[in-house]
Amino acid sequence: PAQPAQPAAAAVPAGPGECSGTILAANGSYGFIEQDSGGDNMFVIPSSCPFWGNCLPPVGSRVQYDVVADLKTGRPRAENVQPLDGAEQVLAGSIVKISGSYGFIQQDSGGENMFVIPSTCQAWGNTLPPIGTRVVYTVVTDEKTGRPRADNVEPEGGGGGGWGAGG
């Protein structure tokens, strides 16, 4: 006879959202969270990250999560991954590519380059800063694409815009 289906969540020591850590690695189809509590890195899949449009959060993101038993492997994995305490996380990087109406930021934390649009770059008059400019930003889920993108893009260190600054 067939075995009864296992529930998605097994009994775990921590309650909902009580685990926290830092996204350590993400390759698109899976990633790992370095747990604040120590122990093995926690496996995570994109569908467990609804806050980021079912994409893995950028490497370096601080997250909170539940732990469930994976139905395929029976091993623990992260579920319901969210920004830690709902706080916006400020990340840093450099503008590396501009393609007309959008560009990309190479993230200091590693991972895929972060998509950026001019309207999020108010410090530069809603234009993309020049390639090589150091910036800080938050990450939101883009309403059109459902993918992560940079928001609130500002000069690193709070300096002025890159056009004509200095000399």
One Martini backbone bead per residue (centre of mass of N, CA, C, O) as a GRO file, in nm:
protein
  167
    1PRO     BB    1   0.100   0.034   0.014
    2ALA     BB    2   0.069   0.353   0.039
    3GLN     BB    3   0.207   0.621   0.161
    4PRO     BB    4   0.160   0.870   0.349
    5ALA     BB    5   0.162   1.190   0.349
    6GLN     BB    6   0.371   1.434   0.424
    7PRO     BB    7   0.420   1.697   0.585
    8ALA     BB    8   0.576   1.996   0.524
    9ALA     BB    9   0.584   2.026   0.843
   10ALA     BB   10   0.787   1.978   1.098
   11ALA     BB   11   0.908   1.946   1.392
   12VAL     BB   12   1.054   2.231   1.550
   13PRO     BB   13   1.226   2.425   1.774
   14ALA     BB   14   1.127   2.667   1.616
   15GLY     BB   15   0.942   2.918   1.551
   16PRO     BB   16   0.803   3.143   1.374
   17GLY     BB   17   1.063   3.350   1.269
   18GLU     BB   18   1.315   3.258   1.477
   19CYS     BB   19   1.500   3.255   1.242
   20SER     BB   20   1.839   3.360   1.147
   21GLY     BB   21   2.029   3.532   0.875
   22THR     BB   22   2.255   3.490   0.588
   23ILE     BB   23   2.302   3.519   0.269
   24LEU     BB   24   2.556   3.319   0.109
   25ALA     BB   25   2.405   3.166  -0.138
   26ALA     BB   26   2.318   3.203  -0.501
   27ASN     BB   27   2.198   3.029  -0.821
   28GLY     BB   28   1.856   3.045  -0.855
   29SER     BB   29   1.757   2.738  -0.746
   30TYR     BB   30   1.953   2.792  -0.493
   31GLY     BB   31   2.051   2.816  -0.136
   32PHE     BB   32   2.214   2.980   0.153
   33ILE     BB   33   2.206   3.002   0.514
   34GLU     BB   34   2.358   3.170   0.764
   35GLN     BB   35   2.332   3.092   1.085
   36ASP     BB   36   2.314   3.251   1.389
   37SER     BB   37   2.315   2.966   1.558
   38GLY     BB   38   2.454   2.794   1.370
   39GLY     BB   39   2.559   2.547   1.196
   40ASP     BB   40   2.425   2.454   0.933
   41ASN     BB   41   2.344   2.544   0.642
   42MET     BB   42   2.052   2.672   0.495
   43PHE     BB   43   1.829   2.569   0.285
   44VAL     BB   44   1.708   2.738  -0.026
   45ILE     BB   45   1.419   2.840  -0.213
   46PRO     BB   46   1.244   3.054  -0.408
   47SER     BB   47   0.945   2.969  -0.306
   48SER     BB   48   1.041   3.075   0.000
   49CYS     BB   49   1.049   3.398  -0.136
   50PRO     BB   50   0.794   3.611  -0.164
   51PHE     BB   51   0.918   3.898  -0.117
   52TRP     BB   52   1.109   3.831  -0.394
   53GLY     BB   53   0.927   3.687  -0.609
   54ASN     BB   54   1.051   3.394  -0.598
   55CYS     BB   55   1.340   3.490  -0.521
   56LEU     BB   56   1.644   3.518  -0.432
   57PRO     BB   57   1.818   3.679  -0.227
   58PRO     BB   58   2.067   3.864  -0.180
   59VAL     BB   59   2.370   3.856  -0.103
   60GLY     BB   60   2.368   3.957   0.250
   61SER     BB   61   2.096   3.915   0.344
   62ARG     BB   62   1.877   3.967   0.601
   63VAL     BB   63   1.700   3.693   0.767
   64GLN     BB   64   1.388   3.531   0.816
   65TYR     BB   65   1.266   3.197   0.932
   66ASP     BB   66   1.152   2.888   0.865
   67VAL     BB   67   1.138   2.534   0.948
   68VAL     BB   68   1.144   2.256   0.725
   69ALA     BB   69   1.064   1.960   0.572
   70ASP     BB   70   1.161   1.826   0.297
   71LEU     BB   71   0.981   1.628   0.083
   72LYS     BB   72   1.222   1.493  -0.078
   73THR     BB   73   1.462   1.469   0.167
   74GLY     BB   74   1.388   1.550   0.486
   75ARG     BB   75   1.534   1.805   0.507
   76PRO     BB   76   1.614   2.099   0.607
   77ARG     BB   77   1.437   2.416   0.539
   78ALA     BB   78   1.354   2.713   0.424
   79GLU     BB   79   1.071   2.926   0.513
   80ASN     BB   80   0.937   3.222   0.489
   81VAL     BB   81   1.125   3.439   0.366
   82GLN     BB   82   1.251   3.740   0.528
   83PRO     BB   83   1.314   4.022   0.638
   84LEU     BB   84   1.459   4.131   0.906
   85ASP     BB   85   1.212   4.276   1.080
   86GLY     BB   86   1.133   4.438   0.804
   87ALA     BB   87   1.392   4.562   0.728
   88GLU     BB   88   1.575   4.762   0.557
   89GLN     BB   89   1.840   4.703   0.330
   90VAL     BB   90   2.161   4.824   0.292
   91LEU     BB   91   2.340   4.841  -0.002
   92ALA     BB   92   2.639   4.787  -0.208
   93GLY     BB   93   2.796   4.944  -0.509
   94SER     BB   94   2.843   4.935  -0.873
   95ILE     BB   95   2.825   5.072  -1.168
   96VAL     BB   96   2.839   4.854  -1.479
   97LYS     BB   97   2.561   4.914  -1.647
   98ILE     BB   98   2.422   5.071  -1.950
   99SER     BB   99   2.077   5.047  -2.112
  100GLY     BB  100   1.942   5.321  -2.134
  101SER     BB  101   1.661   5.262  -1.917
  102TYR     BB  102   1.896   5.086  -1.778
  103GLY     BB  103   2.073   4.895  -1.516
  104PHE     BB  104   2.372   4.791  -1.321
  105ILE     BB  105   2.472   4.643  -1.008
  106GLN     BB  106   2.754   4.566  -0.838
  107GLN     BB  107   2.767   4.363  -0.572
  108ASP     BB  108   2.943   4.337  -0.282
  109SER     BB  109   2.791   4.058  -0.194
  110GLY     BB  110   2.722   3.951  -0.460
  111GLY     BB  111   2.597   3.807  -0.716
  112GLU     BB  112   2.380   3.938  -0.898
  113ASN     BB  113   2.308   4.186  -1.073
  114MET     BB  114   2.142   4.492  -1.016
  115PHE     BB  115   1.865   4.632  -1.101
  116VAL     BB  116   1.817   4.966  -1.262
  117ILE     BB  117   1.639   5.278  -1.247
  118PRO     BB  118   1.615   5.616  -1.283
  119SER     BB  119   1.374   5.680  -1.069
  120THR     BB  120   1.584   5.575  -0.822
  121CYS     BB  121   1.793   5.840  -0.897
  122GLN     BB  122   1.756   6.135  -0.750
  123ALA     BB  123   2.058   6.242  -0.708
  124TRP     BB  124   2.056   6.240  -1.055
  125GLY     BB  125   1.779   6.331  -1.177
  126ASN     BB  126   1.664   6.055  -1.287
  127THR     BB  127   1.947   5.925  -1.348
  128LEU     BB  128   2.204   5.746  -1.432
  129PRO     BB  129   2.488   5.677  -1.318
  130PRO     BB  130   2.795   5.638  -1.375
  131ILE     BB  131   3.022   5.434  -1.444
  132GLY     BB  132   3.165   5.348  -1.116
  133THR     BB  133   2.964   5.429  -0.923
  134ARG     BB  134   2.902   5.464  -0.589
  135VAL     BB  135   2.642   5.279  -0.411
  136VAL     BB  136   2.329   5.290  -0.242
  137TYR     BB  137   2.063   5.044  -0.147
  138THR     BB  138   1.762   4.901  -0.201
  139VAL     BB  139   1.521   4.626  -0.208
  140VAL     BB  140   1.282   4.536  -0.453
  141THR     BB  141   0.986   4.437  -0.605
  142ASP     BB  142   0.900   4.440  -0.918
  143GLU     BB  143   0.589   4.487  -1.054
  144LYS     BB  144   0.641   4.388  -1.353
  145THR     BB  145   0.858   4.131  -1.301
  146GLY     BB  146   0.909   4.014  -0.993
  147ARG     BB  147   1.190   4.134  -0.945
  148PRO     BB  148   1.468   4.245  -0.835
  149ARG     BB  149   1.545   4.591  -0.727
  150ALA     BB  150   1.659   4.894  -0.710
  151ASP     BB  151   1.637   5.144  -0.445
  152ASN     BB  152   1.726   5.432  -0.326
  153VAL     BB  153   1.957   5.565  -0.491
  154GLU     BB  154   2.286   5.648  -0.362
  155PRO     BB  155   2.552   5.785  -0.257
  156GLU     BB  156   2.824   5.694  -0.122
  157GLY     BB  157   2.843   5.879   0.179
  158GLY     BB  158   2.636   6.121   0.081
  159GLY     BB  159   2.707   6.245  -0.169
  160GLY     BB  160   2.697   6.376  -0.453
  161GLY     BB  161   2.663   6.375  -0.763
  162GLY     BB  162   2.849   6.275  -1.056
  163TRP     BB  163   2.779   6.538  -1.207
  164GLY     BB  164   3.032   6.763  -1.159
  165ALA     BB  165   3.183   6.657  -0.940
  166GLY     BB  166   3.418   6.840  -0.851
  167GLY     BB  167   3.712   6.988  -1.031
   0.00000   0.00000   0.00000
